[in-house]
Amino acid sequence: MRVKRWFGTATTAVLVSSLVLAGCGGNTKNEGNAANPPSSTDSAAPAAKDIVTLKAYFPGDKPAGFDNVLQAVNDKLKADNIGAALNVNFMPWSDYGNAVSVKMSAGEEFDMYLDAPWISMNQMIESKSLMELDAAVAARPELKASIPEEMWEYNKFGGKIMGVPLGTTQGQLYGLLIRKDLREKYGLPELKTLGDLEKFLYAVKENEKDIKPFVINGIKADKLPFILSDSANLAKDEVLEIGVNMFSYSIKDKKVIGQWVSPTIADAYERVTKYYKDGIISKNIAQEQNAETLFKQGKYAATYYAADGVEGLKYSEMLKDGSDKLEIFIPNGEQAKPYTAYQQWNFLCIPTTSKHSEVTMDVMNWLSIKENHDLMEYGIQGKDWEPVGDSSYKVLSSYTFPGYVLTWRPTLNRTPDTMMPDDKKWFDFSTQTSNFTLSPIAGFNFNAEKVKTEYAKITPLHDSIFLPLSQGLIPAEEGRKTMEDKMASLGGQKVVDEIQAQIDAVTSGK
């Protein structure tokens, strides 16, 4: 799974934050990262390392029960003689990027923080504010082994590891969550194709008085062309997501193009237009923000799904009655082998101002051992969670750590025992590198610095035209023409040319 925020849009629900800076937990104190004096017990052990306090900044609210978990983490770090204690500071999402940038510019000494291309990572690399980590990673076998080689290789910047890539899935796999009980009510077979899906959605429209066919939050509707295309989840002709909003790359022509003119998903835009006109898609889609609640209330027969370990879990409570009324439809699921660049959206970075980079990396290695990873991510065993086999767990408390800031490791991930079988099947599928096709532009990360003025001008087109086109509000042909005209008038071609140049630089050596 990946967590990111696009310009001007809100994304994953975890991004809502408070205005109060959350401090460190337990008895760990930050005193300029000075070493904590060893206890008399420590002094008696000649091999015991001095403990340095590592200061971290992460976005979001401090998790419930975090102080107790952090104390347990620090106790185990001491017991394992890592020579470190953690001082974790949570900051509001609304100000996180700016606040960290200010701290970096002021030369504040801290040891780790979350960064990403969608926050300020490219700028930090250009200003030489981040440490290169290639040698440090190579020297720490647990860390290196906990993350697939493809993730290390294709999440470099300028050929260097500039942050530990944090993610669980290796590519995007989209579909719909549907009401299985309604499908069976109409005598329809398991959905395999988009034709099957269409029969189901129109059957709901024709037969149900109080249930509507399909709901999706308006902000996520730009995913509909990926779901409702005949080429969905297949490696065909074009790379549809290249990490630059609204654009794609034609493999056939080796050219950057707008997604709205991509021949591979042209059918999807036509389909969305038809579904909106016919009332299959909610007429309120542009303002819709409560799709999850409406689906849970039984008011809709289908909603958005992504095999990311998050979307499906939102609906687990619907199965608490022991029923089997939900199932997941993945277009072309039996043949799915989508393109991926193995690109992750979150990185644990070390500022060059840190005086404890080696110890910080030792902690990253320590967190790549299963029992230590589980302690930080899931909490205290027996109090916050209990294991269910080697790859699942039962939740016992309200402790929820945002693993995307520190602990996500594909080989160590556990899934809740409440996860529906279909969801677990496709999430497990998405964690395996072998289930994806390597994108020919893997390794490309767009840096907009050279065209930041033009990029800023075209960015609003996402919400004003591109999103309504993807929602069906603007008919396909009209939307395509409008996007083309607006892009041309705002200097969009200069952005396309810069994306093209950066992609060409990546592919020239392949």
CSV table of C-alpha atoms in Angstrom, one decimal, residues 96-105 110 113-116 119-131 162 349-352 447 449:
chain,number,residue,atom,x,y,z
A,96,TYR,CA,3.9,19.1,8.2
A,97,GLY,CA,5.7,19.8,4.9
A,98,ASN,CA,6.2,23.5,5.6
A,99,ALA,CA,7.3,22.9,9.2
A,100,VAL,CA,9.8,20.3,8.4
A,101,SER,CA,11.3,22.4,5.6
A,102,VAL,CA,11.7,25.3,8.0
A,103,LYS,CA,13.5,23.0,10.5
A,104,MET,CA,15.8,21.8,7.8
A,105,SER,CA,16.5,25.3,6.6
A,110,PHE,CA,17.0,15.7,14.1
A,113,TYR,CA,11.5,12.1,9.2
A,114,LEU,CA,8.9,11.1,6.5
A,115,ASP,CA,9.4,12.7,3.1
A,116,ALA,CA,8.3,12.0,-0.4
A,119,ILE,CA,6.1,16.7,0.0
A,120,SER,CA,9.6,18.1,-0.5
A,121,MET,CA,11.9,15.3,-1.2
A,122,ASN,CA,13.1,16.5,-4.6
A,123,GLN,CA,13.9,19.9,-3.2
A,124,MET,CA,15.7,18.4,-0.2
A,125,ILE,CA,17.9,16.2,-2.5
A,126,GLU,CA,18.7,19.2,-4.7
A,127,SER,CA,19.8,21.2,-1.7
A,128,LYS,CA,21.9,18.3,-0.4
A,129,SER,CA,19.9,18.1,2.8
A,130,LEU,CA,19.5,14.3,2.8
A,131,MET,CA,22.1,11.6,3.4
A,162,MET,CA,18.0,8.8,-0.6
A,349,CYS,CA,14.8,10.0,5.3
A,350,ILE,CA,17.9,11.1,7.4
A,351,PRO,CA,18.9,14.8,7.3
A,352,THR,CA,22.5,15.6,6.8
A,447,ASN,CA,11.0,16.8,-10.8
A,449,GLU,CA,11.5,22.4,-10.7
